mmCIF file of C-alpha atoms in Angstrom:
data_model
loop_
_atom_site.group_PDB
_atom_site.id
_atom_site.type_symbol
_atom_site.label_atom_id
_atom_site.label_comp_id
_atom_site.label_asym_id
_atom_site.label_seq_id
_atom_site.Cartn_x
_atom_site.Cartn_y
_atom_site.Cartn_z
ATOM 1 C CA UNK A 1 8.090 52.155 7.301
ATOM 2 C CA UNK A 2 11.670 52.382 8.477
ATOM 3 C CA UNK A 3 10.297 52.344 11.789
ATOM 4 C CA UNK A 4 9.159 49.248 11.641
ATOM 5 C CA UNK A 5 12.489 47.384 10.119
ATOM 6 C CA UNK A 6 14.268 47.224 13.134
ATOM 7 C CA UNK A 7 10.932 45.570 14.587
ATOM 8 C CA UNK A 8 10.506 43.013 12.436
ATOM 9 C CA UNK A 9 14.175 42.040 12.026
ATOM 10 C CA UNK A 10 14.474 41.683 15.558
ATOM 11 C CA UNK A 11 10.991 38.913 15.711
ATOM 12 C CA UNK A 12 13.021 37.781 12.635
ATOM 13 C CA UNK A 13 16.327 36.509 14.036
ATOM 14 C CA UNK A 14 14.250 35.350 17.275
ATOM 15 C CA UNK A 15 12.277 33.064 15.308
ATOM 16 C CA UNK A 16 15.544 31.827 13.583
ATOM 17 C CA UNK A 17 17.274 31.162 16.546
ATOM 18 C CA UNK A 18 14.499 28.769 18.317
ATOM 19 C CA UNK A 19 15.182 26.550 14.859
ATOM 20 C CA UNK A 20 17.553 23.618 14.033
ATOM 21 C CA UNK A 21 20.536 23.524 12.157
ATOM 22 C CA UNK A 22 19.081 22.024 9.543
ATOM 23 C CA UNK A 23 16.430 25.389 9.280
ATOM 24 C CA UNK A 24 19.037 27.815 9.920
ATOM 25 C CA UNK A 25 21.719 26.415 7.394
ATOM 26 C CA UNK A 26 19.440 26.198 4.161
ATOM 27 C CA UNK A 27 18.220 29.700 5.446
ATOM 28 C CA UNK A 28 21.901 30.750 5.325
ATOM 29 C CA UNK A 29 22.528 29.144 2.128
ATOM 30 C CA UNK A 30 19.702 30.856 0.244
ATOM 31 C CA UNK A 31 20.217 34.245 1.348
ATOM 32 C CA UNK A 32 24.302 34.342 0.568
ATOM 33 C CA UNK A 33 23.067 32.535 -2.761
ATOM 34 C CA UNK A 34 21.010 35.661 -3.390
ATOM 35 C CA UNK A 35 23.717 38.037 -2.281
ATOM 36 C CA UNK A 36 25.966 36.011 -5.061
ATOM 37 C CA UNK A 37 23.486 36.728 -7.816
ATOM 38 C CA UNK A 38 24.645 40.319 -7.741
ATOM 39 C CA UNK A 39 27.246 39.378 -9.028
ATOM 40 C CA UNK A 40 26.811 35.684 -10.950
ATOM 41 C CA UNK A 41 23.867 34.271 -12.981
ATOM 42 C CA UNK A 42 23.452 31.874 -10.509
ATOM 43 C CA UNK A 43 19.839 31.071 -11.892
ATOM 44 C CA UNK A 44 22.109 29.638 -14.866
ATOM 45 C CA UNK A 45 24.406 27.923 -13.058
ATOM 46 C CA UNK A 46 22.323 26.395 -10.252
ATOM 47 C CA UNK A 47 18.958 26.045 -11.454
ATOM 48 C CA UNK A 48 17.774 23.121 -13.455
ATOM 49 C CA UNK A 49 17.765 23.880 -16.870
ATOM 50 C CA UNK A 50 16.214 21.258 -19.068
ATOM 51 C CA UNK A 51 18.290 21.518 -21.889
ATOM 52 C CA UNK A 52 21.493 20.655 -19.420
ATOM 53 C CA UNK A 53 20.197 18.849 -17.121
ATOM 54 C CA UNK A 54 20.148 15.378 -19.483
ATOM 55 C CA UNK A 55 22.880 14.381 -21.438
ATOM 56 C CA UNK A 56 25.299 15.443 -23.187
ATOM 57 C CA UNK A 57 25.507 17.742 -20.491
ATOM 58 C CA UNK A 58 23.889 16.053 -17.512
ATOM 59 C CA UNK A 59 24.230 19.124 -15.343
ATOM 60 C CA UNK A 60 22.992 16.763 -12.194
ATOM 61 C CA UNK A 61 24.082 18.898 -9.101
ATOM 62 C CA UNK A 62 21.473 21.637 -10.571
ATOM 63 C CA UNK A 63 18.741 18.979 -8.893
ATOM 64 C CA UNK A 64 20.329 19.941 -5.712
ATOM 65 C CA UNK A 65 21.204 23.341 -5.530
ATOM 66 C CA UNK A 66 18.017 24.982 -7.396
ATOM 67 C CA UNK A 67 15.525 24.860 -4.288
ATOM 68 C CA UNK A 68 17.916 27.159 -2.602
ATOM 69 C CA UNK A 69 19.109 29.874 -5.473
ATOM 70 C CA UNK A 70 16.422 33.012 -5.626
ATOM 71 C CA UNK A 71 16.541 36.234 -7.982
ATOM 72 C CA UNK A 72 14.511 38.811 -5.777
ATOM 73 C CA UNK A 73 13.685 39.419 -2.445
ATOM 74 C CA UNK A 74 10.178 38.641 -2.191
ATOM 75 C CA UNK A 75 11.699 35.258 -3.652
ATOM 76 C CA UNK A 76 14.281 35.014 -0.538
ATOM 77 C CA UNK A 77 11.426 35.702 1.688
ATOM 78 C CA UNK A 78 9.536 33.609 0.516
ATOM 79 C CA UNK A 79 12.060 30.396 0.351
ATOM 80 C CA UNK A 80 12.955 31.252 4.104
ATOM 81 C CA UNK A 81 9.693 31.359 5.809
ATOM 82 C CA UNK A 82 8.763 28.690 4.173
ATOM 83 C CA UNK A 83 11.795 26.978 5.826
ATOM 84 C CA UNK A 84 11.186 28.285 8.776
ATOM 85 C CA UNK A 85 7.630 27.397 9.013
ATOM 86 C CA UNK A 86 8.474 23.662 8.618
ATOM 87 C CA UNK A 87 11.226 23.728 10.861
ATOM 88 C CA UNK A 88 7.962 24.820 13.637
ATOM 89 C CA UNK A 89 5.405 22.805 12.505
ATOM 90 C CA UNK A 90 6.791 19.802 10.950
ATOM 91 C CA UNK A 91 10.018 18.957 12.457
ATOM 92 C CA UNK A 92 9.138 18.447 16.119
ATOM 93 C CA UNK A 93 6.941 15.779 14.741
ATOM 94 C CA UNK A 94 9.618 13.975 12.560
ATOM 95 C CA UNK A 95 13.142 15.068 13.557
ATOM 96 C CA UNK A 96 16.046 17.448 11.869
ATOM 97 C CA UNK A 97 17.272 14.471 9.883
ATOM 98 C CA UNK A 98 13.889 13.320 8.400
ATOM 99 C CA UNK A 99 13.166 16.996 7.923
ATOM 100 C CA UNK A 100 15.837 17.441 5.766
ATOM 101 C CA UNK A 101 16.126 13.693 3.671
ATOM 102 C CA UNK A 102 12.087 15.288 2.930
ATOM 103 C CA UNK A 103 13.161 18.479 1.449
ATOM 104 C CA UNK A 104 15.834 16.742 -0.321
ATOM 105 C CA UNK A 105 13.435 14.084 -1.875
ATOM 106 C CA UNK A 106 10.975 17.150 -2.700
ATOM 107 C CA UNK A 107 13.702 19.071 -4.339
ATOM 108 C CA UNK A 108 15.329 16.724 -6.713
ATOM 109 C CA UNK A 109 12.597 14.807 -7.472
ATOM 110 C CA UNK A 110 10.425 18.121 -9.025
ATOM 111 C CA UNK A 111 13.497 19.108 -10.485
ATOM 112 C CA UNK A 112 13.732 15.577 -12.546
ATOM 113 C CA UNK A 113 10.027 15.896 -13.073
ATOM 114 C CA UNK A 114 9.817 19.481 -14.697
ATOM 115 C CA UNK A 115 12.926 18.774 -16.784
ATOM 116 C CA UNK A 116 11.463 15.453 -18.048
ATOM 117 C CA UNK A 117 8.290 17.294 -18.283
ATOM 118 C CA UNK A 118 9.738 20.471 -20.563
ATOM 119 C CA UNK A 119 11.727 17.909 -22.800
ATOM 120 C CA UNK A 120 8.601 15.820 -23.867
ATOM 121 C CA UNK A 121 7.518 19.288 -24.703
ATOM 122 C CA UNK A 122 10.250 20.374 -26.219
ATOM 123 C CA UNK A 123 9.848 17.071 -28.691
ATOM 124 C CA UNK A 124 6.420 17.632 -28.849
ATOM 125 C CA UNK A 125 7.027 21.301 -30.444
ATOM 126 C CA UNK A 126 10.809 21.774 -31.520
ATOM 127 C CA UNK A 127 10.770 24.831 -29.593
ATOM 128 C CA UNK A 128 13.859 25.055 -28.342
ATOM 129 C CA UNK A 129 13.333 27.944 -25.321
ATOM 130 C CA UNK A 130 11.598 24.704 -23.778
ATOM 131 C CA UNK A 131 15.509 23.174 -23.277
ATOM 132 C CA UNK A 132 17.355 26.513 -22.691
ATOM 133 C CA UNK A 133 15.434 29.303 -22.421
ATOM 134 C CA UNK A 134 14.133 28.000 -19.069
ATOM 135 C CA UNK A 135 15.421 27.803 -15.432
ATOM 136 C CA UNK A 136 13.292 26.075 -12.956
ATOM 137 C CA UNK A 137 14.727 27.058 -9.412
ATOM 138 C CA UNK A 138 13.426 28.541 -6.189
ATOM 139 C CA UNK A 139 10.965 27.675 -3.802
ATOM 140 C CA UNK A 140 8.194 26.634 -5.473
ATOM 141 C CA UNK A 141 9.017 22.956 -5.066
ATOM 142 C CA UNK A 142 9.397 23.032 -1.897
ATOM 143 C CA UNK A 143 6.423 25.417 -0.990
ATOM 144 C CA UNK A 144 4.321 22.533 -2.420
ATOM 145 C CA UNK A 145 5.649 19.436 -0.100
ATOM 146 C CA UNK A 146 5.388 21.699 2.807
ATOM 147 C CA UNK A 147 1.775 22.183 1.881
ATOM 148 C CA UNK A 148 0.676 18.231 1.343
ATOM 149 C CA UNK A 149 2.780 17.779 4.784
ATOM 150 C CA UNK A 150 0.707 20.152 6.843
ATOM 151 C CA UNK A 151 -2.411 18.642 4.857
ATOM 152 C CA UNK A 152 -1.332 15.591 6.450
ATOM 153 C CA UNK A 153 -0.907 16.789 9.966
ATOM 154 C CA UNK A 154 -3.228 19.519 10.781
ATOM 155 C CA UNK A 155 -5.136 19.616 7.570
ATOM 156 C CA UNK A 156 -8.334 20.372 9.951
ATOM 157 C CA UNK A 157 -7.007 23.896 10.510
ATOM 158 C CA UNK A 158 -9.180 26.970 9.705
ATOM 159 C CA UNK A 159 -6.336 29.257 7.879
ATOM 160 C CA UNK A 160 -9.559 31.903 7.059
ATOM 161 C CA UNK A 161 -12.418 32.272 8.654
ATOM 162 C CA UNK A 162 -14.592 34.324 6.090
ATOM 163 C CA UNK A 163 -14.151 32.666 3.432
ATOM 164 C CA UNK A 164 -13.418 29.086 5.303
ATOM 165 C CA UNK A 165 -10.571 28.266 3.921
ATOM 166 C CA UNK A 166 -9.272 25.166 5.933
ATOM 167 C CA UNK A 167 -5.231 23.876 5.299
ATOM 168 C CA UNK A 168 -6.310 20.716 3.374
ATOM 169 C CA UNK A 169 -7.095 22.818 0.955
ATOM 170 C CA UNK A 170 -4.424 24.870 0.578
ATOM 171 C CA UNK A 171 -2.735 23.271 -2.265
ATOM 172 C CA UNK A 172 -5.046 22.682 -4.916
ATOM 173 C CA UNK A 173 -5.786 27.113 -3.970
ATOM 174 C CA UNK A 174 -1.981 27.817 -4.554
ATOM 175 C CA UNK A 175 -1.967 25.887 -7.568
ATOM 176 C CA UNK A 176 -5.046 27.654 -9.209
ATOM 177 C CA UNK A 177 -3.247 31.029 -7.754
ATOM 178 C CA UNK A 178 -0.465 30.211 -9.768
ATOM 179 C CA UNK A 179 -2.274 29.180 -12.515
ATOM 180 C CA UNK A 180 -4.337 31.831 -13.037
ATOM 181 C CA UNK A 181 -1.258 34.243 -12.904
ATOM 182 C CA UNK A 182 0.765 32.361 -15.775
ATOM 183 C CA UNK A 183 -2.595 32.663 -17.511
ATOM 184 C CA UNK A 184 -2.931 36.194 -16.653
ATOM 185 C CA UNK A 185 0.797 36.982 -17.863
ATOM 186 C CA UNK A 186 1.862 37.808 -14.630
ATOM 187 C CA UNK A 187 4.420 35.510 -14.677
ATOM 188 C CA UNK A 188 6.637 35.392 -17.617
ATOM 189 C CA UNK A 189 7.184 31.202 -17.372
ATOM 190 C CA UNK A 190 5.223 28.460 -16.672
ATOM 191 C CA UNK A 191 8.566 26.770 -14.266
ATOM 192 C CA UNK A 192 7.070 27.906 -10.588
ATOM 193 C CA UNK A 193 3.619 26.291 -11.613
ATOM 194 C CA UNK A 194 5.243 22.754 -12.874
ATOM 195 C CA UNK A 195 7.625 22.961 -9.787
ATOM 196 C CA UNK A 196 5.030 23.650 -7.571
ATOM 197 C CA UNK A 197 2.876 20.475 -8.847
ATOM 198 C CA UNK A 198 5.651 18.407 -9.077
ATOM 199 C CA UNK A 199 6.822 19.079 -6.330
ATOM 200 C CA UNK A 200 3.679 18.709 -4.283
ATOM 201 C CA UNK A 201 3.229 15.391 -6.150
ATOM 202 C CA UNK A 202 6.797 14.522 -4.952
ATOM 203 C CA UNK A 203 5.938 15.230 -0.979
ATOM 204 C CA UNK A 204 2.695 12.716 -1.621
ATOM 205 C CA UNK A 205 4.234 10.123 -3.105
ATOM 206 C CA UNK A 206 7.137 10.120 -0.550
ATOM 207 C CA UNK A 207 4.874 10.510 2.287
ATOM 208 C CA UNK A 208 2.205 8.209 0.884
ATOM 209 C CA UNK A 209 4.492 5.327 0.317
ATOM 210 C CA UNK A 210 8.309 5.544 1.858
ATOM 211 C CA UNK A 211 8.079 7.769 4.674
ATOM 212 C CA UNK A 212 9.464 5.406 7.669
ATOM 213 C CA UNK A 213 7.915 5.946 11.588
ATOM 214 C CA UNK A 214 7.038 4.329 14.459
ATOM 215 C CA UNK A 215 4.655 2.281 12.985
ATOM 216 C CA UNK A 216 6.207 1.192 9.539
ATOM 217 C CA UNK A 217 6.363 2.781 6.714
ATOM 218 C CA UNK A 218 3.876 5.380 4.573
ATOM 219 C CA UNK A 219 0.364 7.013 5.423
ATOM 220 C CA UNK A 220 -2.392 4.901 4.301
ATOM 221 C CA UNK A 221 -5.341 7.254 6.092
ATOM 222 C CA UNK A 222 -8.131 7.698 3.664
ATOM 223 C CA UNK A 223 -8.028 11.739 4.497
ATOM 224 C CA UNK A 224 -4.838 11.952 2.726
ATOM 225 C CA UNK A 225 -5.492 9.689 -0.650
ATOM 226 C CA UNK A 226 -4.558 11.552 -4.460
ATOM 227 C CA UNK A 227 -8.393 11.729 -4.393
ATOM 228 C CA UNK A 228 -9.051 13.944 -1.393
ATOM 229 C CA UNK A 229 -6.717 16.869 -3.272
ATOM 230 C CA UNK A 230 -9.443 17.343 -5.319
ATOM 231 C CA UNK A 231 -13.566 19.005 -5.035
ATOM 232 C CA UNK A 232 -15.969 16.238 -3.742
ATOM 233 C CA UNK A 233 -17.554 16.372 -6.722
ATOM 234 C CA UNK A 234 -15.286 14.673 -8.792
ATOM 235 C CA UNK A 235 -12.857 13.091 -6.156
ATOM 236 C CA UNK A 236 -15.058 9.499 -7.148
ATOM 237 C CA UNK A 237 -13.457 9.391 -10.590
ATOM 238 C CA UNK A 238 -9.674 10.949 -9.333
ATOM 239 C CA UNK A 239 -10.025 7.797 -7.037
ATOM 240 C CA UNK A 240 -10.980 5.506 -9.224
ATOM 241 C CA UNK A 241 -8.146 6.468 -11.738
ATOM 242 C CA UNK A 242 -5.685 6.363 -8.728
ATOM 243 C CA UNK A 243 -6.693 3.222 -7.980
ATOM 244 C CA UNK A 244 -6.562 1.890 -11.507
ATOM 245 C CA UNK A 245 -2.090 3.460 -11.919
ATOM 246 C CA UNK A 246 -1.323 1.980 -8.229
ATOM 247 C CA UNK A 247 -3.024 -1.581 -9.349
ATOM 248 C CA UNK A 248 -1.036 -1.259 -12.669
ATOM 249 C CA UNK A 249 2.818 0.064 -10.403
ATOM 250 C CA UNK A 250 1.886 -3.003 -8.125
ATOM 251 C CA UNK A 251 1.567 -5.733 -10.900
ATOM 252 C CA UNK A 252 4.453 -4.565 -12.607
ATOM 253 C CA UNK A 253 6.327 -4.283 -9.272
ATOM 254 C CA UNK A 254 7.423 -0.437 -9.304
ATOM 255 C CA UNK A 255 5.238 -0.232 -6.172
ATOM 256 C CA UNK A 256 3.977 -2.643 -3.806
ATOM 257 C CA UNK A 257 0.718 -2.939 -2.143
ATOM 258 C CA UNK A 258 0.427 -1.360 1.050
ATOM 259 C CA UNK A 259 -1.034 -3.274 4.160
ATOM 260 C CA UNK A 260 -1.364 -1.044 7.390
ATOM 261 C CA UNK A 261 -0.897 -2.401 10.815
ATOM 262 C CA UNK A 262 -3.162 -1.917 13.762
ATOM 263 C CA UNK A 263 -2.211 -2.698 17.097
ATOM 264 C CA UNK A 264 -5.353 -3.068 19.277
ATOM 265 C CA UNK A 265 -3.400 -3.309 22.585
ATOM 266 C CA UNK A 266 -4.157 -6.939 23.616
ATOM 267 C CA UNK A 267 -2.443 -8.307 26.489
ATOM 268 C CA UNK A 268 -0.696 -11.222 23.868
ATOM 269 C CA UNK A 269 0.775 -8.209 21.507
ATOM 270 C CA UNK A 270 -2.079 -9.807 18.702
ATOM 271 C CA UNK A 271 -1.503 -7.664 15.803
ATOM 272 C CA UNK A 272 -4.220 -7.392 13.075
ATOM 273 C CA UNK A 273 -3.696 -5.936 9.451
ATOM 274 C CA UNK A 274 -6.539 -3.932 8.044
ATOM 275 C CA UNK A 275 -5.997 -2.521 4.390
ATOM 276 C CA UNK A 276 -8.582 0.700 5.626
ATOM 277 C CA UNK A 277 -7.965 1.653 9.327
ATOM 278 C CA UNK A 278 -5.305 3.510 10.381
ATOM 279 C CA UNK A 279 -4.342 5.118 13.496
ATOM 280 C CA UNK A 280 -3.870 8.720 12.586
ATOM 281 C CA UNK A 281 -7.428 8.332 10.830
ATOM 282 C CA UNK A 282 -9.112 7.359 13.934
ATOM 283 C CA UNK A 283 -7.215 9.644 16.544
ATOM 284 C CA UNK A 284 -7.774 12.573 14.082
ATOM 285 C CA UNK A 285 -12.034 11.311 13.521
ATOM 286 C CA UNK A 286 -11.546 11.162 17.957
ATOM 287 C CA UNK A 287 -10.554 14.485 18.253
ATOM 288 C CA UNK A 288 -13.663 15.838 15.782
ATOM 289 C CA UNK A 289 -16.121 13.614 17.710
ATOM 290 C CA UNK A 290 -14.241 15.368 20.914
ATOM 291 C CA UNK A 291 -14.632 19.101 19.862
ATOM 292 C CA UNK A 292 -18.120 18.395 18.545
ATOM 293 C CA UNK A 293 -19.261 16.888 21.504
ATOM 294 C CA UNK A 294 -17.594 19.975 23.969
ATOM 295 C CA UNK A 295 -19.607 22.266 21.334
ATOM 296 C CA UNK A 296 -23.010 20.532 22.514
ATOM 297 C CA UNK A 297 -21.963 20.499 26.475
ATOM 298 C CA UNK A 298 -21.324 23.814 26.094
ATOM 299 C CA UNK A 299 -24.635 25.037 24.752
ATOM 300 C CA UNK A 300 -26.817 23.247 26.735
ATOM 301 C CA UNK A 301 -24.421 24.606 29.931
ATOM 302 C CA UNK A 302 -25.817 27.900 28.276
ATOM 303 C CA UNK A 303 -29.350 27.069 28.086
ATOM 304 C CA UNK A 304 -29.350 25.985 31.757
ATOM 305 C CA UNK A 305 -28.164 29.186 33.192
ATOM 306 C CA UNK A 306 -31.785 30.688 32.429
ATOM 307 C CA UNK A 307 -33.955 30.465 35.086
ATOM 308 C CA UNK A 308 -36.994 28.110 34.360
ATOM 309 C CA UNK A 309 -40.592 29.296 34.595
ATOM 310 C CA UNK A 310 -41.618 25.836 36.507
ATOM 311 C CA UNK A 311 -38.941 26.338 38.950
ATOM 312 C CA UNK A 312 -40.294 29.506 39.341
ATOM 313 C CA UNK A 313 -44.336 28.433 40.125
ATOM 314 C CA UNK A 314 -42.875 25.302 42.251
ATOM 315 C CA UNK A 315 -40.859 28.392 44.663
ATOM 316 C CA UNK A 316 -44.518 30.151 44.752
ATOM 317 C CA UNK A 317 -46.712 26.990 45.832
ATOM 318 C CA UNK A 318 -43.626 26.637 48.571
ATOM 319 C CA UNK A 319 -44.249 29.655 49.911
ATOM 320 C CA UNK A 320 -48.216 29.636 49.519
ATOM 321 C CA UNK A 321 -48.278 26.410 51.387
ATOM 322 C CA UNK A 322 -46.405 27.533 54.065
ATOM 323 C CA UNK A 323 -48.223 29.783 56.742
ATOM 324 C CA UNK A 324 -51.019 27.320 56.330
ATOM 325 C CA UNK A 325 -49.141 24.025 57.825
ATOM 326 C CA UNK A 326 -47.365 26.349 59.985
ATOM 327 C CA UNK A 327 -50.504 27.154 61.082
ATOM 328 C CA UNK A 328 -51.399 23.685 62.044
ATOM 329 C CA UNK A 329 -48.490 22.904 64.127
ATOM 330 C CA UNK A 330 -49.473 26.287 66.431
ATOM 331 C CA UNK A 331 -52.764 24.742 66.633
ATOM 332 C CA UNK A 332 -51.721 21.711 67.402
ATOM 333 C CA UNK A 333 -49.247 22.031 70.628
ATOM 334 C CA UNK A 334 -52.058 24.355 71.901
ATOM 335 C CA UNK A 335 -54.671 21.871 72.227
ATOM 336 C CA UNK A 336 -53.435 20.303 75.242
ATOM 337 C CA UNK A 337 -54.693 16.584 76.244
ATOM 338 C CA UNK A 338 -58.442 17.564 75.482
ATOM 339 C CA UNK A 339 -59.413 15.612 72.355
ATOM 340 C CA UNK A 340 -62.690 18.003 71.713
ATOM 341 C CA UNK A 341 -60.520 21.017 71.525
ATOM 342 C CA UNK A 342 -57.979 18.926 69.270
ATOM 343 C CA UNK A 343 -60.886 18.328 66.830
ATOM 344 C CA UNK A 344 -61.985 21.424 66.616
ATOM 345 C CA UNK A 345 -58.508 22.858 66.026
ATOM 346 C CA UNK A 346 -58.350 20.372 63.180
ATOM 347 C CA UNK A 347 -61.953 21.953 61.289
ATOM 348 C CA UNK A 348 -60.802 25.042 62.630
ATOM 349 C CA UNK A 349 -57.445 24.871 59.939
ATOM 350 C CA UNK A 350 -59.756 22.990 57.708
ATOM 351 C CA UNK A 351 -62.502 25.581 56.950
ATOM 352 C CA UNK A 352 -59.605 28.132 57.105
ATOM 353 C CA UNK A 353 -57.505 25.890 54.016
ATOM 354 C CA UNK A 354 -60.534 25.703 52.051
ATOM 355 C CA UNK A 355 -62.197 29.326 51.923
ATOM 356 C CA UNK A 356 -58.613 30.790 51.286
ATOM 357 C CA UNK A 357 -59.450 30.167 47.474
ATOM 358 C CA UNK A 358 -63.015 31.291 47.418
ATOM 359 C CA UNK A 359 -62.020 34.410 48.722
ATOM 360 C CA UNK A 360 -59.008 35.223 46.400
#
C-alpha cells in the first residue's frame, strides 16, 4: 500500500497543475479547511445550520463557505475530485469565471433550499434537532450540479458497460444510492441526501433558464427537460406536472417563457424562433445518426471481405472457356487464303466445343 502513495500523489498534483485557478483555489480551500477541523468545529461554524441560518441569527456567510468545509478524508477526496473533474470536463466548454458563478449558484442556493426545507419540518414536528442538531455542508451539493451539467454535455456517455449505465443517468442512481443508505442507517442524517437534490435541482434550474452563451440564454433541448431525470415510464406525467408549475411561474411572472433561437444560416442573417428545436439537440441527434451509420459501413465492409461463391464459378467458366477460343485463333491464322480449309477449321473447333460436355 505505501508503495503505491508516492504513485498516486505524484498523478495527483499533475492533474492539479493542468487546472485553473479557480480548480486549484477551492481545492486549496477545502483541504486547509479540513486541516482546521483538527482543531475547530468548523462543521458548526461554516456549515449551514437551519436553526442559524434564518433570523434571529441569520448566519448568511454559512451559504458560502459550507460546500467547501469536510470532516473526513474520504469527504476531502471526494469534494476535490469532484472539483477537479469539472475543472476537465466542464470548464473548457464555459470558462473559469462561468465555472465558478455555477458552483456558487449551486452552493448557496441548496444551502437556502435544505434550510427552508428542515424548518417547514421543524414546524411540521416541533422537533427541534431539525433547527440545531443539523449541519448541512460538504460536497454533496455540488456533486449533484456537476452531475445534471455532464447530463447536459455528454449525457450519451457509457460510464459502465455491464450493467449500461450511461451519464444521463447518473443522478437519479446517486440519489437512490444515497437514499437507500439513510434508509439503511448508514448515514446518521438525512443533510447529504437533501443537499444532493437540492442541489442538483439548483444546477437545472440555473442551467435550464439563466445560464448565458453564445446563443442567448438557458438550454431549452428536449434531452435535458425535469422530465427526462426520470424512468420512461412515468416521465409523461413528471412532464406534464412540469409543464403545469412553469405555466403557473410564467403567469405570475417569477419566470418567463422561453423562446429559442435558430439561426439557419441564410445569406440575409433571417432568424427564425422555434419553441422545440434547438441546436445542441440536433448536433447531439447528428452525431447518433453519425456513429450509427459508421456502425452499418463497418459491417457490411466486414461482410465483403468474404470471398463470394459466384465470384468464385464466374473465375471457373473464365478459365473453362479459355483453351477453347484460344484454340480458334491457332486455327484461324493457319488457314491461309484457302476458304475450304477455313471452313473446315471452323467445324473442326465446332464438333470439338460441343463433344467436350458429352464426354465429361
Amino acid at each position: 500500500m505505501n508503495r503505491y502513495l508516492p504513485v498516486a500523489r505524484q498523478h495527483f498534483l499533475g492533474a492539479l497543475a493542468n487546472t485553473s485557478v479557480v480548480v486549484k483555489s477551492i481545492s486549496a480551500i477545502v483541504l486547509l479547511l479540513y486541516l482546521l477541523s483538527w482543531a475547530v468545529d468548523t462543521s458548526y461554524a461554516l456549515g449551514v445550520t437551519p436553526g442559524y441560518l434564518f433570523p434571529p441569527n441569520f448566519w448568511i456567510w454559512t451559504l458560502v463557505t459550507h460546500g467547501v468545509v469536510e470532516q473526513h478524508v474520504w469527504g476531502v477526496a471526494a469534494n476535490v475530485g469532484t472539483v477537479m473533474a469539472c475543472g476537465r470536463l466542464l470548464e473548457p466548454l464555459w470558462g473559469a469565471l462561468e465555472l465558478l458563478i455555477f458552483f456558487a449558484v449551486v452552493n448557496i442556493s441548496a444551502g437556502l433550499l435544505s434550510g427552508l426545507c428542515y424548518l417547514l419540518t421543524y414546524i411540521a414536528t416541533f422537533d427541534l434537532d431539525y433547527l440545531f442538531g443539523v449541519h448541512i455542508h460538504g460536497s454533496p451539493a455540488f456533486l449533484g450540479g456537476v452531475l445534471v451539467a455532464l447530463k447536459q454535455t455528454m449525457g450519451d456517455t457509457t460510464v459502465l458497460r455491464v450493467p449500461q449505465v450511461r451519464l444521463k443517468a447518473a443522478p437519479a442512481l446517486v440519489l437512490l444510492c444515497l437514499a437507500l443508505l439513510r434508509a439503511s442507517g448508514l448515514l446518521e442524517t438525512a443533510a447529504p441526501l437533501a443537499a444532493f437534490s437540492f442541489g442538483a435541482l439548483a444546477g437545472w434550474v440555473y442551467l435550464r433558464f439563466y445560464q448565458r452563451h453564445s446563443r442567448g440564454r438557458g438550454d431549452m433541448s428536449d434531452h435535458f427537460a425535469f422530465a427526462s431525470f426520470f424512468p420512461e415510464a412515468v416521465q409523461p406525467v413528471v412532464g406534464m406536472l412540469a409543464g403545469l408549475v412553469h405555466a403557473a411561474l410564467v403567469k405570475i411572472k417569477v419566470c418567463r417563457k422561453m423562446v429559442k433561437r435558430y439561426d439557419v444560416g441564410a445569406p440575409s442573417s433571417i432568424t427564425i424562433s422555434l419553441p422545440g428545436t434547438d441546436p445542441q439537440d440536433a448536433e447531439r441527434r447528428r452525431q447518433l445518426a453519425l456513429k450509427a451509420l459508421n456502425e452499418r459501413l463497418k459491417k457490411v465492409e466486414d461482410q465483403s471481405a468474404w470471398p463470394s461463391m459466384d465470384d468464385e464459378e464466374d473465375e471457373d467458366e473464365v478459365r473453362t472457356d479459355t483453351p477453347l477460343l484460344s484454340g480458334q485463333e491457332r486455327t484461324s491464322p493457319g488457314a491461309g487464303s484457302s476458304g475450304s480449309q477455313n471452313t473446315t477449321g471452323q467445324e473442326s473447333s465446332i464438333i470439338s466445343f460441343e463433344d467436350a460436355p458429352s464426354r465429361s
